[in-house]
mmCIF file of C-alpha atoms in Angstrom:
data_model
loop_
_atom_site.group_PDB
_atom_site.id
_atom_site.type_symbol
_atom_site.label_atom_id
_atom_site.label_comp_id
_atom_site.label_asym_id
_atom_site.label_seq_id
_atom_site.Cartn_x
_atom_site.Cartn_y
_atom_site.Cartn_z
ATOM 1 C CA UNK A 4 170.553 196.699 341.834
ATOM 2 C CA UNK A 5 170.363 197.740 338.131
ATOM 3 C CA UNK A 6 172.932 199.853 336.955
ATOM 4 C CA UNK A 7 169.538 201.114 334.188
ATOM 5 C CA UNK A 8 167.865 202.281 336.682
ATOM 6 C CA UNK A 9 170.811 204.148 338.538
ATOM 7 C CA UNK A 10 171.414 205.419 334.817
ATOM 8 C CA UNK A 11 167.819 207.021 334.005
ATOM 9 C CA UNK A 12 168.074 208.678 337.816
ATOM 10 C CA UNK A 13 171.438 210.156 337.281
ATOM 11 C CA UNK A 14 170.136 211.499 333.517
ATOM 12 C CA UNK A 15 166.941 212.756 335.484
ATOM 13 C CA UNK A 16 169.215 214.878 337.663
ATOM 14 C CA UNK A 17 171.933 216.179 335.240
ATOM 15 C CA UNK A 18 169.144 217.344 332.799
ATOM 16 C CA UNK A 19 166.682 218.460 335.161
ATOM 17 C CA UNK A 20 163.401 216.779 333.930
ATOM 18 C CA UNK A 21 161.883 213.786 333.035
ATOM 19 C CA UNK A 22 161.401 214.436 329.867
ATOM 20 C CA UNK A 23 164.637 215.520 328.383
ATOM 21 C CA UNK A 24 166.399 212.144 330.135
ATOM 22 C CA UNK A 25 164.172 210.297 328.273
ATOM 23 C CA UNK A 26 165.257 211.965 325.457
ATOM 24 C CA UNK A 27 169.014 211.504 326.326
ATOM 25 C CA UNK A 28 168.469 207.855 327.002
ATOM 26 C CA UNK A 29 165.828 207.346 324.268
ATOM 27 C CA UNK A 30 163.311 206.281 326.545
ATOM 28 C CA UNK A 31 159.685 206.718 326.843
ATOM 29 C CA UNK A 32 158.994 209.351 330.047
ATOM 30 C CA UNK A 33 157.416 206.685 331.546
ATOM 31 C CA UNK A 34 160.058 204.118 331.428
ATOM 32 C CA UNK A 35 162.404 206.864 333.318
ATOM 33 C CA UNK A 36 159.933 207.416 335.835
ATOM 34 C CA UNK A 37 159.681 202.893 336.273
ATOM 35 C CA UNK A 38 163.060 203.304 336.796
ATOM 36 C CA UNK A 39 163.587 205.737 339.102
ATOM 37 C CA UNK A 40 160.980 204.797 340.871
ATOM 38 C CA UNK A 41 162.161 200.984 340.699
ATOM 39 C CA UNK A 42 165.797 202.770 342.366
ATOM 40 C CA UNK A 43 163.638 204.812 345.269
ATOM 41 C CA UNK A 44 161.969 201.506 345.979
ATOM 42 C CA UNK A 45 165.077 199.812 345.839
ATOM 43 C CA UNK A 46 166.713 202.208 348.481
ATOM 44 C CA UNK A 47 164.201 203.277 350.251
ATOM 45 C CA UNK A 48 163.870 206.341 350.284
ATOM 46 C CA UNK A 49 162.986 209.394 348.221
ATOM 47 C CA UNK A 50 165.487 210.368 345.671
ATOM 48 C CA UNK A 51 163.716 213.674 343.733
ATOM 49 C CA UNK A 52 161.759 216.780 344.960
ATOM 50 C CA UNK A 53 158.867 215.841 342.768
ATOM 51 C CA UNK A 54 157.422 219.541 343.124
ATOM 52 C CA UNK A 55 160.640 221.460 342.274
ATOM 53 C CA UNK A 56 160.738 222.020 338.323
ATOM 54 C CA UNK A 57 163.586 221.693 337.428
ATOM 55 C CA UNK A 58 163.436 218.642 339.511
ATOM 56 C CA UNK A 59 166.567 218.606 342.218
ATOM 57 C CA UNK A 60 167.655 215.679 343.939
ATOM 58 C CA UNK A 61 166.463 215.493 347.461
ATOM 59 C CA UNK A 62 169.635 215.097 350.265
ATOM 60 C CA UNK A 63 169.543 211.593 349.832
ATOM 61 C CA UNK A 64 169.349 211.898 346.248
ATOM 62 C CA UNK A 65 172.176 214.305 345.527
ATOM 63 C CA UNK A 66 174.423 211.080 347.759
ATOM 64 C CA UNK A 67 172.825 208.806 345.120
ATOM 65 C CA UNK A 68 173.796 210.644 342.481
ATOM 66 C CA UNK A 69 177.740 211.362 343.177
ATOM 67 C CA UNK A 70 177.802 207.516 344.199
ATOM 68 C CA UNK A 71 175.883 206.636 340.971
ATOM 69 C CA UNK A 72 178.011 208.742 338.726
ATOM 70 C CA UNK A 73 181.363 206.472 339.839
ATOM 71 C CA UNK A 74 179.388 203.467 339.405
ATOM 72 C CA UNK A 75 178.832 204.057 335.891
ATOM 73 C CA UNK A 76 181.898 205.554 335.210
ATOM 74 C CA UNK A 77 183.410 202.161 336.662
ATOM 75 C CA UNK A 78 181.150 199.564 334.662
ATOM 76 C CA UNK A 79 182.248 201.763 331.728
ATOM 77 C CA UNK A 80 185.587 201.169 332.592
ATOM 78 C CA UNK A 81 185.458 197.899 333.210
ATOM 79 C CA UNK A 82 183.943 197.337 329.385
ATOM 80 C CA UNK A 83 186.334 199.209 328.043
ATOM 81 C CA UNK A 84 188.780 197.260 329.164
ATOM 82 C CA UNK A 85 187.765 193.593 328.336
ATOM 83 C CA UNK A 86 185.671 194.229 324.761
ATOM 84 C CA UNK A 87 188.419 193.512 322.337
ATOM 85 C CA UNK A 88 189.331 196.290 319.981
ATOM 86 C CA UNK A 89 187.117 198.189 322.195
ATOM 87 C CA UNK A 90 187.988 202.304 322.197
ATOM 88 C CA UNK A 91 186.728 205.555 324.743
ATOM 89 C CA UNK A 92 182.828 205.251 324.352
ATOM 90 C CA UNK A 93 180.113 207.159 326.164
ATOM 91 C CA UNK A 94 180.155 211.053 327.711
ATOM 92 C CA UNK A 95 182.964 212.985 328.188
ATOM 93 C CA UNK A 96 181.448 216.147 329.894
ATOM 94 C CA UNK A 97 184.406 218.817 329.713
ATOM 95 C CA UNK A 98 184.277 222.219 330.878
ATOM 96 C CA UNK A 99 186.416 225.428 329.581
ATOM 97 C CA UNK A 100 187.499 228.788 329.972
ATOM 98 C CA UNK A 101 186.219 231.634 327.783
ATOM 99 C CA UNK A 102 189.538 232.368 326.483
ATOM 100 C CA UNK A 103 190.215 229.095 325.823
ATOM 101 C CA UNK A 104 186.828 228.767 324.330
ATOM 102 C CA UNK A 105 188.493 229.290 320.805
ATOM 103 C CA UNK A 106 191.697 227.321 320.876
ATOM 104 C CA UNK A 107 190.011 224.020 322.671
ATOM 105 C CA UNK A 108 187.205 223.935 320.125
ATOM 106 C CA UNK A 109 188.756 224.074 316.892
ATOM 107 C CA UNK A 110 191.089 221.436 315.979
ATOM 108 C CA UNK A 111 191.137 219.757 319.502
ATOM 109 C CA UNK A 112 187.615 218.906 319.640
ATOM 110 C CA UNK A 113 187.439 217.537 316.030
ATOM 111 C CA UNK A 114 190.613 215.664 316.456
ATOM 112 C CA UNK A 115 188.672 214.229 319.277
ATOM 113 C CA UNK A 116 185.553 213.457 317.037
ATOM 114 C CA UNK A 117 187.772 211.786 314.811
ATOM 115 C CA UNK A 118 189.820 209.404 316.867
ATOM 116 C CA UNK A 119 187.237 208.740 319.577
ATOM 117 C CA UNK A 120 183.868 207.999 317.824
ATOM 118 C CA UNK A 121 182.036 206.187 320.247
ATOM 119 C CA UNK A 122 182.295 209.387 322.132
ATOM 120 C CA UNK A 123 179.855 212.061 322.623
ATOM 121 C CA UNK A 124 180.980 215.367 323.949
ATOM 122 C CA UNK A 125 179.265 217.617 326.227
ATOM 123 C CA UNK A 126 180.915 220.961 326.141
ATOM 124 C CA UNK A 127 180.505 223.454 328.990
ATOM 125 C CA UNK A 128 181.983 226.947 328.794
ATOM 126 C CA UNK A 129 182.700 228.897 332.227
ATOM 127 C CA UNK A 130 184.937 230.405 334.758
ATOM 128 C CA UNK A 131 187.797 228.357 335.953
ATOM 129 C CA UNK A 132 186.748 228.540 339.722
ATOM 130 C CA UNK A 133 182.981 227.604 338.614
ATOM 131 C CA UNK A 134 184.288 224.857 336.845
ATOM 132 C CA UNK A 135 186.719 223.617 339.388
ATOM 133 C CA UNK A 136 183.913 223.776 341.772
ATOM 134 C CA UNK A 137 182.308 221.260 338.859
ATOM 135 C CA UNK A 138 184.790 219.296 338.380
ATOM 136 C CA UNK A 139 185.532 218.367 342.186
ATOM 137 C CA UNK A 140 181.726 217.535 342.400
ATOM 138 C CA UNK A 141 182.176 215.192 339.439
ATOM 139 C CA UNK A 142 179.808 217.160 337.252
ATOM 140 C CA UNK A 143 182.233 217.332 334.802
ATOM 141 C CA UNK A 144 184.843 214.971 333.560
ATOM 142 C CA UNK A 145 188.058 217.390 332.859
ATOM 143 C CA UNK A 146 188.326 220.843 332.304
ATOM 144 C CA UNK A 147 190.650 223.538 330.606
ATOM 145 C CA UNK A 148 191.279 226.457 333.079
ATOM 146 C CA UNK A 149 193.313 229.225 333.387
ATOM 147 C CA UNK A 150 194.594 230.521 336.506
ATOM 148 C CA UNK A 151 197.087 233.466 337.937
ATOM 149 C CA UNK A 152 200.305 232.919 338.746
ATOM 150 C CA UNK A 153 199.541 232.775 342.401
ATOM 151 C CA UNK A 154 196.361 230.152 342.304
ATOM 152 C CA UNK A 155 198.173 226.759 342.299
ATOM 153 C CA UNK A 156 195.211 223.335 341.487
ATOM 154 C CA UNK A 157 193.227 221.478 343.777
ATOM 155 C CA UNK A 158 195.410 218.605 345.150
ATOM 156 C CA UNK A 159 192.422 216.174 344.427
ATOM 157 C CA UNK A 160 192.649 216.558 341.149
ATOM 158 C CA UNK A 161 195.526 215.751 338.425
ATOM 159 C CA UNK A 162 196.791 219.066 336.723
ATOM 160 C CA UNK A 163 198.916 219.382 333.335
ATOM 161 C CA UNK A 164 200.376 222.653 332.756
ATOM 162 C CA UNK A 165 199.386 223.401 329.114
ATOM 163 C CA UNK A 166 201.240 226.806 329.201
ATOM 164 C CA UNK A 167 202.463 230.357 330.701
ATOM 165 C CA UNK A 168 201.533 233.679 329.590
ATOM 166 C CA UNK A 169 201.739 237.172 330.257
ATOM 167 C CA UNK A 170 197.819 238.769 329.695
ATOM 168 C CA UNK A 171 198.766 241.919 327.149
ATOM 169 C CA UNK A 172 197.507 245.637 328.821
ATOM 170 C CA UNK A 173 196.024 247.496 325.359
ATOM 171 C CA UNK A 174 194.531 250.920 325.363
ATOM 172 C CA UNK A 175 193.020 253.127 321.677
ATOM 173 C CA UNK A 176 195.666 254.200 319.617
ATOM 174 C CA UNK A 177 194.094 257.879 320.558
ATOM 175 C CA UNK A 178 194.605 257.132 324.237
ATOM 176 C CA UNK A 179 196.966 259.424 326.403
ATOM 177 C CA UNK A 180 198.899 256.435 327.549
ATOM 178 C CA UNK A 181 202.226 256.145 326.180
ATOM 179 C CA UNK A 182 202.926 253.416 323.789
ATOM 180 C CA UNK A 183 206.384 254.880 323.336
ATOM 181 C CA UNK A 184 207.799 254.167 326.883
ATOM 182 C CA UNK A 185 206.556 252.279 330.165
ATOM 183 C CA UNK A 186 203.446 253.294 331.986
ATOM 184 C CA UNK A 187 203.400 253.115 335.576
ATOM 185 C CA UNK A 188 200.459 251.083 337.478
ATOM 186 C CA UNK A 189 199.464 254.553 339.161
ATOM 187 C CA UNK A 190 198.868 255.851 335.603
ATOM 188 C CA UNK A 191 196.927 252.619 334.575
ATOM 189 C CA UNK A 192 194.303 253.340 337.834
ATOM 190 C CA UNK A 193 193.475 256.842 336.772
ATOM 191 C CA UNK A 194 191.780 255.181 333.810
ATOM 192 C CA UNK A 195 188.891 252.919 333.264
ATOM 193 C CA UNK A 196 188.738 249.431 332.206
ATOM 194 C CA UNK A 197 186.718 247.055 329.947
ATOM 195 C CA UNK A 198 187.021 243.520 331.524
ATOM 196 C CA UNK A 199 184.979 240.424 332.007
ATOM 197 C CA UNK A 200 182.863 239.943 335.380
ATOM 198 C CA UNK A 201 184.129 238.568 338.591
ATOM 199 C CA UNK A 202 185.580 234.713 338.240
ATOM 200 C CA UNK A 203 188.042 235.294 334.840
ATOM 201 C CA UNK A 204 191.265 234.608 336.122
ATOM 202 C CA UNK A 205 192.749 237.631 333.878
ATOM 203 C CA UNK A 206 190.596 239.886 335.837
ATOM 204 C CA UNK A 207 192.006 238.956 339.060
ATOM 205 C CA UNK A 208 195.663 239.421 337.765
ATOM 206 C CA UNK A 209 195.270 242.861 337.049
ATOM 207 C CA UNK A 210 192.868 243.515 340.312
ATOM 208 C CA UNK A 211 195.762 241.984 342.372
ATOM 209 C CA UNK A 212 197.940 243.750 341.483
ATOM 210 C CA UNK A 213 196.044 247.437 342.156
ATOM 211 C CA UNK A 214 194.913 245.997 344.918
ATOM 212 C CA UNK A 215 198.541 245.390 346.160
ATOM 213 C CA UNK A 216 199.944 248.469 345.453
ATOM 214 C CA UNK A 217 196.752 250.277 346.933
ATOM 215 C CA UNK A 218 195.413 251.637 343.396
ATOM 216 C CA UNK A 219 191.627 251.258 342.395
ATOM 217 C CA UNK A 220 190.372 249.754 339.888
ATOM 218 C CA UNK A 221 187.735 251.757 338.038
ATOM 219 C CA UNK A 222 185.553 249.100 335.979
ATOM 220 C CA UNK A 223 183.755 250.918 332.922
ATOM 221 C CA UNK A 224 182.116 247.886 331.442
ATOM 222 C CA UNK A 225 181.875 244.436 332.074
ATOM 223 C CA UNK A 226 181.298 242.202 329.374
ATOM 224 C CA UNK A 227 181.726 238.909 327.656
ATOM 225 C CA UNK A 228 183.557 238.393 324.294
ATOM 226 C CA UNK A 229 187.320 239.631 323.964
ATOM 227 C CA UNK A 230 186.604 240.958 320.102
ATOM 228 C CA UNK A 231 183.254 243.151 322.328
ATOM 229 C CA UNK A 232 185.611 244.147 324.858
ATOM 230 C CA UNK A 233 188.727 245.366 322.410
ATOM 231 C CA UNK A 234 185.962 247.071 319.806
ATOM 232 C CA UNK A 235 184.974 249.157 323.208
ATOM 233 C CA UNK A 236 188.531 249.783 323.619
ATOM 234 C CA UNK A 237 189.268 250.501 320.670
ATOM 235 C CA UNK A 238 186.396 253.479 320.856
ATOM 236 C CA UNK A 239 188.497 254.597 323.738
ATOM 237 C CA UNK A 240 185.249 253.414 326.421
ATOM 238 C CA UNK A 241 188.933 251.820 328.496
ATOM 239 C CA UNK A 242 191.795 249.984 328.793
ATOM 240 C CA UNK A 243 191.508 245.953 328.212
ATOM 241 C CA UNK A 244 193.551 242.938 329.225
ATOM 242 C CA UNK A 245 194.210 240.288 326.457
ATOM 243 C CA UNK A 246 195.584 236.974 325.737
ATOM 244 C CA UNK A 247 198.750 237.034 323.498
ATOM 245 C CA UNK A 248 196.934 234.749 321.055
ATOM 246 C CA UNK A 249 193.729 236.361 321.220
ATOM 247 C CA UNK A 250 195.475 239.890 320.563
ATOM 248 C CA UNK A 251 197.300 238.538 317.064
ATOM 249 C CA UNK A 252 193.820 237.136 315.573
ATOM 250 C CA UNK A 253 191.965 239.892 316.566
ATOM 251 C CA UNK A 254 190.668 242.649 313.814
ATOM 252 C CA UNK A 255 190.494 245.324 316.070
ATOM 253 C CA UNK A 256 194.328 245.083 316.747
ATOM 254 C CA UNK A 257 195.421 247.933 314.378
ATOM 255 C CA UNK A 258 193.490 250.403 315.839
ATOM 256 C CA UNK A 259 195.097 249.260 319.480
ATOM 257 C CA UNK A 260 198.175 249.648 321.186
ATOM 258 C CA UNK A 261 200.021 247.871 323.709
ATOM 259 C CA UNK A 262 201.196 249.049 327.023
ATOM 260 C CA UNK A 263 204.321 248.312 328.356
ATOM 261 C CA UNK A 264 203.532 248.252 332.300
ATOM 262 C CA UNK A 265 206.804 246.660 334.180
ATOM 263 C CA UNK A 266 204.999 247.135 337.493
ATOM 264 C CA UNK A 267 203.021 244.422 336.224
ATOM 265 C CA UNK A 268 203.981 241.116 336.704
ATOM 266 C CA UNK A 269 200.530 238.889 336.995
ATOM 267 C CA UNK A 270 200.930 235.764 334.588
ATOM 268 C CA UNK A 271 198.477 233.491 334.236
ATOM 269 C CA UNK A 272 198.666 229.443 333.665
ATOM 270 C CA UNK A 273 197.260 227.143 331.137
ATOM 271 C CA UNK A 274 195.790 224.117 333.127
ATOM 272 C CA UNK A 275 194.199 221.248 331.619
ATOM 273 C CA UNK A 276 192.938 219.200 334.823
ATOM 274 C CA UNK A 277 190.795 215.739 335.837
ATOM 275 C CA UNK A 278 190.091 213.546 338.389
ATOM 276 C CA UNK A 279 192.964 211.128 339.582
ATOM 277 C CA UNK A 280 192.208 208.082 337.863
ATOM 278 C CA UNK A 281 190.535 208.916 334.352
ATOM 279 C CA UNK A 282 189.466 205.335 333.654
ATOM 280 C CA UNK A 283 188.042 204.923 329.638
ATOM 281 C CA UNK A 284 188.936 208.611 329.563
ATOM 282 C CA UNK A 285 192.814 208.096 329.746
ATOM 283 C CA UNK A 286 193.292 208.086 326.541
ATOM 284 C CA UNK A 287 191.046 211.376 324.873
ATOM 285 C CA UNK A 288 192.322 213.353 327.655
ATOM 286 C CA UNK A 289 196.087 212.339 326.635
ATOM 287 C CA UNK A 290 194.856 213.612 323.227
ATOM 288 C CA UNK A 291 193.299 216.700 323.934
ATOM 289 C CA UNK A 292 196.215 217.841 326.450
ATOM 290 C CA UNK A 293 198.058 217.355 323.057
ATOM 291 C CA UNK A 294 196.667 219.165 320.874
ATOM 292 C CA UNK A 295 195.913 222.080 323.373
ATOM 293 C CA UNK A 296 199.589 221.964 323.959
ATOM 294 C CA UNK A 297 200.954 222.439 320.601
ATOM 295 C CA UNK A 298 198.330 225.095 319.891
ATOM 296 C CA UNK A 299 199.289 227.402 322.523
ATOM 297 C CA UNK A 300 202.694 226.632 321.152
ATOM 298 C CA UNK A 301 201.647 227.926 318.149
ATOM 299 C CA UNK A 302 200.206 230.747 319.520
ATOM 300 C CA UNK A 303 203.951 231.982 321.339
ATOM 301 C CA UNK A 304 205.265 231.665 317.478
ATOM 302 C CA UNK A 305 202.647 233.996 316.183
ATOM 303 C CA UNK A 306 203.797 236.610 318.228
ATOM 304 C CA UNK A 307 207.700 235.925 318.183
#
């Protein structure tokens, strides 16, 4: 069997067309379609739902693929490992959180262009769960999540804890919460909030919590983009949840105020996670937990 043709088939699927694998693999279309044909033939059976645009594997085809990924990811390995001199080459697909959107692709990501050249990156932002779900499928190769307090990692996969924080509670410098003393979670629910949709992991904190102690959660807007959602609070449209980090860069931060809540006790986790056995990916992932590492280090100091 030719690991090529397994290659254009697996491209065909993870981009969704014909076309742009061929332009991934810098291939004519019709030298994709030889190929994948040439694997279908090879198998016997049907491996794409020819009528489907995007194209989607068929049953069969979505076995090929996960099969097919770990055979490439294994002769990649095994090159890696006997050319002399030889260093991380090929994809690294890595997924990550919004709110880690900013500290994983600053210096991280460069110090990864840097040291790993013969790598190319393909960077997905998400939801952890989404990209847990991705990860355990093998679409992507690692990911940087965060998760409550109370949401512990898949055992399948390996998890490094990058970091703990406590989310910050901020409300308009004009709002009738105290900033002078604690507010109580029963005075938090009689407001509204500005949060991100369903799936951020700071969002369920909070909702948790209300939810435990039997107090609704009144959602004013939901919205992506923490400097979008503290602007709105800032205009006094709610209250927000932050990231310490994210709180000391932002520009809206003088016209905020933080709320001390005591009731509220829903930290969340830094996790930088990937399959078992990273193969020629050991050694960038070593690098990137790293970096992410000292930079949410850095973050703690900001605020000390």
């Amino acid at each position: 069997m030719n690991t090529h043709d397994i290659e254009a088939f697996v491209a065909v699927v993870e981009t969704g067309s014909i076309i742009a694998a061929a332009t991934r693999l810098h291939l004519t279309q019709p030298g994709i379609s030889r190929r994948v044909q040439s694997l279908e033939d090879r198998l016997g059976v049907a491996l794409l739902e020819r009528q489907s645009k995007p194209l989607k594997p068929t049953a069969a085809g979505r076995e090929v693929y996960e099969r097919g990924r770990r055979v490439l990811g294994s002769v990649a390995d095994l090159l890696a490992g006997v050319e002399p001199g030889s260093q991380a080459s090929g994809e690294f697909r890595l997924g990550v959180a919004p709110f880690l959107a900013e500290l994983a692709l600053t210096h991280p990501i460069d110090c990864l262009r840097s040291e790993f050249t013969k790598l190319t990156l393909r960077i997905t932002t998400g939801w952890s769960p989404a990209l847990l779900t991705l990860l355990e499928s093998n679409a992507i190769d690692a990911a940087a999540v965060v998760l409550p307090d109370d949401v512990m990692p898949p055992n399948t996969l390996t998890a490094h804890l990058l970091g703990h924080q406590m989310p910050l509670i901020v409300a308009s410098q004009a709002s009738s919460l105290c900033s002078n003393g604690s507010v109580s979670l029963a005075q938090l629910a009689t407001h509204a909030w500005v949060l991100n949709q369903d799936g951020c992991g700071i969002r369920r904190s909070i909702r948790h919590t209300l939810d435990a102690a039997r107090l609704p959660v009144d959602v004013a807007v939901e919205t992506f983009g923490t400097e979008l959602q503290l602007s709105l609070v800032a205009r006094g449209i709610g209250i927000g949840m932050i990231m310490p980090g994210a709180w000391a860069r932002s520009a809206f931060r003088d016209q905020l105020k933080v709320l001390e809540v005591p009731e509220f006790k829903g930290g969340v986790n830094t996790w930088l996670m990937h399959a078992r056995t990273p193969g020629r990916l050991a050694a960038p992932i070593e690098r990137l937990r790293l970096d992410m590492s000292a930079m949410l280090e850095e973050e703690l100091h900001l605020l000390s």
